[in-house]
Short mmCIF file of C-alpha atoms in Angstrom, two decimals:
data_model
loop_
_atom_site.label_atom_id
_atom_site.label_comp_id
_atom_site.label_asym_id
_atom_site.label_seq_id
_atom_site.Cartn_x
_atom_site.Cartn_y
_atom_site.Cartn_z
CA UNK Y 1 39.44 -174.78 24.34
CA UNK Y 2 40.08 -172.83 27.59
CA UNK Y 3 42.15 -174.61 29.89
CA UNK Y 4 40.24 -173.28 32.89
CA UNK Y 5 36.81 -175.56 31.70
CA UNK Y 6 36.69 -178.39 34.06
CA UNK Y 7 32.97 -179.98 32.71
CA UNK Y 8 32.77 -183.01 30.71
CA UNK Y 9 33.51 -181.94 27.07
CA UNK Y 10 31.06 -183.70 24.34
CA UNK Y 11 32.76 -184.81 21.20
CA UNK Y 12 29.61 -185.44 19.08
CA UNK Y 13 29.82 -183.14 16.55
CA UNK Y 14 33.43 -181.32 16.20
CA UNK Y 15 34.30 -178.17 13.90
CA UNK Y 16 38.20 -181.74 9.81
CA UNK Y 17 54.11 -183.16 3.73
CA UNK Y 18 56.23 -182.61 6.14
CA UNK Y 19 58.58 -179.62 6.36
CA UNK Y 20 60.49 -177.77 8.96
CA UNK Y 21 57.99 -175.76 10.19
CA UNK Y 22 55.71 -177.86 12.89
CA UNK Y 23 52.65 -175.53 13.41
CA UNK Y 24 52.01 -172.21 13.02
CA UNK Y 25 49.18 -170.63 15.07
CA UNK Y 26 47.65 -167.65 16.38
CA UNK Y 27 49.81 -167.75 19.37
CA UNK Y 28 52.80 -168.20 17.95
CA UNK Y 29 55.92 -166.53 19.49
CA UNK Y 30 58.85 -168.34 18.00
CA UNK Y 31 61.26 -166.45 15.90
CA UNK Y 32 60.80 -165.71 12.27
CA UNK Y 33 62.75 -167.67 10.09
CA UNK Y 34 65.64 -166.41 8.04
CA UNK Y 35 64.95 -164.69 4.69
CA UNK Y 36 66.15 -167.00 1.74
CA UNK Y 37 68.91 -164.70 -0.13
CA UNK Y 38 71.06 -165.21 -3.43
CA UNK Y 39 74.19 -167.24 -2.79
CA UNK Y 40 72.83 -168.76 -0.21
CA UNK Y 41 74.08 -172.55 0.04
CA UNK Y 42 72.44 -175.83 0.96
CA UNK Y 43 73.88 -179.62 0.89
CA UNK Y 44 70.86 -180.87 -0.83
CA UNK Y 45 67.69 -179.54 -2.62
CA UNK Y 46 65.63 -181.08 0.04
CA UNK Y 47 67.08 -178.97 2.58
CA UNK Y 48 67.15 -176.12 0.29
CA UNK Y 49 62.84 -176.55 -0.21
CA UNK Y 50 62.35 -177.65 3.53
CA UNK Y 51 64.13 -173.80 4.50
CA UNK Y 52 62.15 -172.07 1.68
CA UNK Y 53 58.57 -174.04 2.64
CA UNK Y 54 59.40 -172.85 6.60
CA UNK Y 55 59.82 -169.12 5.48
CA UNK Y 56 56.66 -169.39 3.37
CA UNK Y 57 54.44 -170.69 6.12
CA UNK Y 58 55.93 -168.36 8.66
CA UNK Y 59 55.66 -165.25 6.43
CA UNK Y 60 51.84 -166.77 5.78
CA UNK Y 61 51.56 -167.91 1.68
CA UNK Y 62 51.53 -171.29 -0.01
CA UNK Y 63 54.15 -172.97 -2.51
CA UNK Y 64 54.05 -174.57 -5.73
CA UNK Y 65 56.91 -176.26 -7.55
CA UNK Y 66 56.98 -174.55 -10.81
CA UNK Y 67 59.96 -175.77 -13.32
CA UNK Y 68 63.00 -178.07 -13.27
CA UNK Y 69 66.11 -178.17 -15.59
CA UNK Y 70 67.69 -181.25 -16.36
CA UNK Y 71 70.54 -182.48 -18.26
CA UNK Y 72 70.80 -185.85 -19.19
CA UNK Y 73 67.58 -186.75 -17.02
CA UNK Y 74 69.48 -185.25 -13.80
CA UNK Y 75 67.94 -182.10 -12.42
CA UNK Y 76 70.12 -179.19 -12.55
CA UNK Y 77 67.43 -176.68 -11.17
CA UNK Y 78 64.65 -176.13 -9.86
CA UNK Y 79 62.13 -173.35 -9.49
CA UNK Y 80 59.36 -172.87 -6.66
CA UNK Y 81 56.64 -169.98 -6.89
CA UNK Y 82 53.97 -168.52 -4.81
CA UNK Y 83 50.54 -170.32 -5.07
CA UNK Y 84 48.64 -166.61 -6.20
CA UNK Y 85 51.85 -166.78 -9.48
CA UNK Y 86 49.94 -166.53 -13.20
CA UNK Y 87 46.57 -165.20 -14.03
CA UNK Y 88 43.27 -166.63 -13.44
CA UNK Y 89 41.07 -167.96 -16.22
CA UNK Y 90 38.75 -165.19 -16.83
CA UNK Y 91 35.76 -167.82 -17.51
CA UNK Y 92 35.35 -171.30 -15.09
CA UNK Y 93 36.83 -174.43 -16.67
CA UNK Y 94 33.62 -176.80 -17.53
CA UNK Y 95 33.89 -180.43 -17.88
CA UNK Y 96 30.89 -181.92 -19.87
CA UNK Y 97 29.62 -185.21 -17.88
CA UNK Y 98 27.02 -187.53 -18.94
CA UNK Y 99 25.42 -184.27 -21.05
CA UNK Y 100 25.65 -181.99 -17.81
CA UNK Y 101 27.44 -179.06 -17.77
CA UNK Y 102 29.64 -179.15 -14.16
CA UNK Y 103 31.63 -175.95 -13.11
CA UNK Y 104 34.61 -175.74 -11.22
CA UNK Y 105 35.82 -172.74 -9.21
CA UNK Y 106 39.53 -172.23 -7.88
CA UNK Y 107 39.31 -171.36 -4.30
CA UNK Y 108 43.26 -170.06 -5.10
CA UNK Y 109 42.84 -166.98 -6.99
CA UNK Y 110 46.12 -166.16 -9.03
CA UNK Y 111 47.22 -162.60 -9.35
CA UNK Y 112 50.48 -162.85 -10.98
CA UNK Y 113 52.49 -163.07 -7.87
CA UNK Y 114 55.97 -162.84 -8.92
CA UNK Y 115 57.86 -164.02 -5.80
CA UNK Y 116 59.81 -167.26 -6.45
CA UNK Y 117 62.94 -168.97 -5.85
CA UNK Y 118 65.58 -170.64 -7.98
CA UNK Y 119 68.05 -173.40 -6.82
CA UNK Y 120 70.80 -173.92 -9.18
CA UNK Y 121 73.18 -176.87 -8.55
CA UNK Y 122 76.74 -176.19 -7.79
CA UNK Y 123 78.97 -177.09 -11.12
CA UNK Y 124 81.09 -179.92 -9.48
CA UNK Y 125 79.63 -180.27 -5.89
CA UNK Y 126 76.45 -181.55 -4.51
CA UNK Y 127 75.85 -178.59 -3.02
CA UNK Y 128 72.63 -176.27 -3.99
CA UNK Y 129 72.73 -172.56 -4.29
CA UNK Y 130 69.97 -169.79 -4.31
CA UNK Y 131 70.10 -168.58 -7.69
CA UNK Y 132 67.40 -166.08 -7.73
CA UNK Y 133 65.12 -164.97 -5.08
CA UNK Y 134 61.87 -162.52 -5.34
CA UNK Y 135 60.39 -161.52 -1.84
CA UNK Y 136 57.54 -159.36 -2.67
CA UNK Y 137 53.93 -160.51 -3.66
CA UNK Y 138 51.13 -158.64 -5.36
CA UNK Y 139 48.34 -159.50 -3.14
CA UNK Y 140 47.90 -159.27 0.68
CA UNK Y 141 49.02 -162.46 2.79
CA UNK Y 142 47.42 -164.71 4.94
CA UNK Y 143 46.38 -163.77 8.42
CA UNK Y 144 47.97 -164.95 11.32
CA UNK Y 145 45.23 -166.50 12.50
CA UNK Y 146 44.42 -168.92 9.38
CA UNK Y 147 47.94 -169.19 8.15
CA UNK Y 148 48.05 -172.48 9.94
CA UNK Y 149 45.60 -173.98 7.38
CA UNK Y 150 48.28 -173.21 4.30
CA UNK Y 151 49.25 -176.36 3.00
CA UNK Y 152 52.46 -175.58 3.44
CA UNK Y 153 51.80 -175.44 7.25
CA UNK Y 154 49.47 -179.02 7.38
CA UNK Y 155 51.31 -181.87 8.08
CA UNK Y 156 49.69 -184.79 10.10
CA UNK Y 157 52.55 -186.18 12.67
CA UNK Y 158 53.80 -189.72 14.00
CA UNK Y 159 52.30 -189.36 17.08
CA UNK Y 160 48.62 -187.42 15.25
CA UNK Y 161 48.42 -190.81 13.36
CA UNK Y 162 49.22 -193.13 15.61
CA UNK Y 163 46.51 -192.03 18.30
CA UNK Y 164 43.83 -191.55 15.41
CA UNK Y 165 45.06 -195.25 14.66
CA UNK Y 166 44.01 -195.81 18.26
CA UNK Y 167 41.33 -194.50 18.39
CA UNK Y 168 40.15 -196.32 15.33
CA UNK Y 169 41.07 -199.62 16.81
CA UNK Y 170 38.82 -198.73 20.26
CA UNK Y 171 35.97 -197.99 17.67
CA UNK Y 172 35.70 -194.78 18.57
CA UNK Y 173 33.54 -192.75 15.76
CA UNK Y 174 34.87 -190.80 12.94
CA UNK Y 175 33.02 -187.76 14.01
CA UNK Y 176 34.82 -188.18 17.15
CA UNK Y 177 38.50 -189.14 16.46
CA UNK Y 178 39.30 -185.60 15.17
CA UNK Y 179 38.06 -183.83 18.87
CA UNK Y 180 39.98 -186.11 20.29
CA UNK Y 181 43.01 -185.49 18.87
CA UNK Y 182 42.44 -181.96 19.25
CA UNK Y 183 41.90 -182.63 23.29
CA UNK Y 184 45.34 -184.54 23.63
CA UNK Y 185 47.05 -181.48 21.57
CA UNK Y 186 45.22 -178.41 23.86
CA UNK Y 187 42.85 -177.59 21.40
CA UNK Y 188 42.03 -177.05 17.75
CA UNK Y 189 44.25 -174.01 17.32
CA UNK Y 190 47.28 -176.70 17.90
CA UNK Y 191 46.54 -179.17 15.53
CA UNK Y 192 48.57 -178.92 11.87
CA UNK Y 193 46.24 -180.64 10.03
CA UNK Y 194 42.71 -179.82 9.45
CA UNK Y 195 39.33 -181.82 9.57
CA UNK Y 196 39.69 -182.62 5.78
CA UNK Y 197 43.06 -183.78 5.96
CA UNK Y 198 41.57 -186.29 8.84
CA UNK Y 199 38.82 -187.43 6.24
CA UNK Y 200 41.29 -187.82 3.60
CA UNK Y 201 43.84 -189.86 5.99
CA UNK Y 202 40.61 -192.47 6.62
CA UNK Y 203 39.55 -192.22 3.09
CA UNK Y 204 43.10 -193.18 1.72
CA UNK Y 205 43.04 -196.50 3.84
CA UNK Y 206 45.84 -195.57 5.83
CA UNK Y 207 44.29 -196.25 9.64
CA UNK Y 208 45.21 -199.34 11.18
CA UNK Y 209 43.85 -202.37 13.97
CA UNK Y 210 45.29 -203.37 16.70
CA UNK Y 211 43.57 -204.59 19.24
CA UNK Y 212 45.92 -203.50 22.14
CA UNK Y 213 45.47 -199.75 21.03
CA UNK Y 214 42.43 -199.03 23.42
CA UNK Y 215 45.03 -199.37 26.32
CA UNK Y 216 47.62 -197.20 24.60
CA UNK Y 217 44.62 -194.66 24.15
CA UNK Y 218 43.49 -194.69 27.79
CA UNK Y 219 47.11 -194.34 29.16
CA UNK Y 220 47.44 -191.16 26.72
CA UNK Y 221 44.18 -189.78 28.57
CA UNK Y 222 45.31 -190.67 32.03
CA UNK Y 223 48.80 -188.93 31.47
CA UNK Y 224 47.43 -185.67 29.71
CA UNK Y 225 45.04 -185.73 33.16
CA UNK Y 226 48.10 -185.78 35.54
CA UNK Y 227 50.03 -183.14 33.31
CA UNK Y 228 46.44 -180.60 33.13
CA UNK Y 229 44.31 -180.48 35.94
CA UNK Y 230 41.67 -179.74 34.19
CA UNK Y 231 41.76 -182.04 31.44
CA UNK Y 232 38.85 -184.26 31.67
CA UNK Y 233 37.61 -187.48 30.28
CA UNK Y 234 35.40 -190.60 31.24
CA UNK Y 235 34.90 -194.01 29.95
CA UNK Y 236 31.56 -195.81 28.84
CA UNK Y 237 31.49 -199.84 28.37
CA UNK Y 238 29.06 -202.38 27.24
CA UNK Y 239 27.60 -205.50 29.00
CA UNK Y 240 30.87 -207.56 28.04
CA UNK Y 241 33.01 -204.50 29.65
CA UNK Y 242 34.24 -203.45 26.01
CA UNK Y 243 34.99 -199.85 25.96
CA UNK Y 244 31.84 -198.25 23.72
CA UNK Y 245 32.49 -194.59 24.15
CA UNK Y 246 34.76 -191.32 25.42
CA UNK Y 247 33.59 -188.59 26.98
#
């Protein structure tokens, strides 16, 4: 959305786990993350799988926890691989459902990636070490431009589900909540979550009420207005002075 459009902006019908990487765009221009290298040392796995999850979505390919070691039920290692690792069935998987035949296509093509990374608890410390570490892939990466819809990237914020909570609460429609959001963050291109991820957030029963929200949602409007110029909204309201739409 250019910044430089000052007309009223209709919102009828819009285009849908955390780590330490925010949002990665298009425009991007922080530095790259560190490469992950053998012997390198974290306190926890956590952090060790936060770093590794940031260098994947910067360098533009998804994850997928692979294998764990454990002795006596405690994990002792663990093993993270790119999405693309193993082969492909050559045929689609069918399920047979009430005597129909349904098909099922992977939108993730593997091509027997080989890049992966091994953390190997520290014999007598907490600590966790890079125990092996494959950089290259055998397929081209994402582009810069859609590497922000890698699920390693998507992650839907505090503040992202507290104003779709809002929003919900002023009874604002579905087909509408996710342009909002997009407004109050300058556009689609700086959301981390996509329209799907929205759907599934409403589907799983996870927005709340409250019936104080439509102020909170206003006073969001009115200060994004005072920081942008340009930003522009407007109010609608029914006989009883109920707000009924956003514009």
């Amino acid at each position: 959305m250019d910044d430089d459009v000052q007309t009223s902006i209709s919102i009828d019908s819009p285009s849908r786990n955390t780590n330490a990487l925010s949002i990665v765009n298009s425009n991007d221009t922080s530095p790259p993350p560190p490469i992950p290298y053998v012997g390198q040392i974290f306190p926890d796995l956590e952090s060790g799988r936060q770093f590794y999850y940031c260098y994947a979505g910067y360098v533009a390919f998804d994850v997928r926890r692979y294998s764990s070691k454990l002795i006596d039920y405690v994990i002792q290692s663990k093993k993270f691989v790119c999405s693309k690792q193993g082969e492909s069935m050559k045929k689609m998987d069918t399920d047979l459902v009430e005597c129909h035949k349904i098909s099922r296509k992977s939108h993730n093509v593997r091509e027997s990636c080989k890049a992966q990374i091994t953390f190997k608890i520290d014999t007598g410390s907490t600590n966790w070490r890079v125990h092996i570490f494959v950089k290259h892939h055998t397929h081209e990466l994402v582009t810069s431009k859609k590497r922000r819809f890698l699920r390693v990237n998507r992650h839907m914020s505090s503040t992202s589900r507290g104003l779709l909570d809002s929003l919900n609460s002023a009874h604002i429609q579905p087909s509408q909540q996710y342009s909002y959001t997009a407004m109050a963050s300058g556009g689609f291109f700086n959301l981390s979550y996509t329209q799907n991820d929205f759907y599934n957030y409403r589907r799983d029963g996870r927005i709340s009420a409250c019936p104080k929200d439509v102020d909170l949602v206003l006073d969001k409007f009115e200060n994004l207005k005072s920081l942008n110029p340009s930003f522009f909204y407007s109010i609608a309201k029914d006989d009883k002075g109920k707000l009924k739409n956003l514009f």
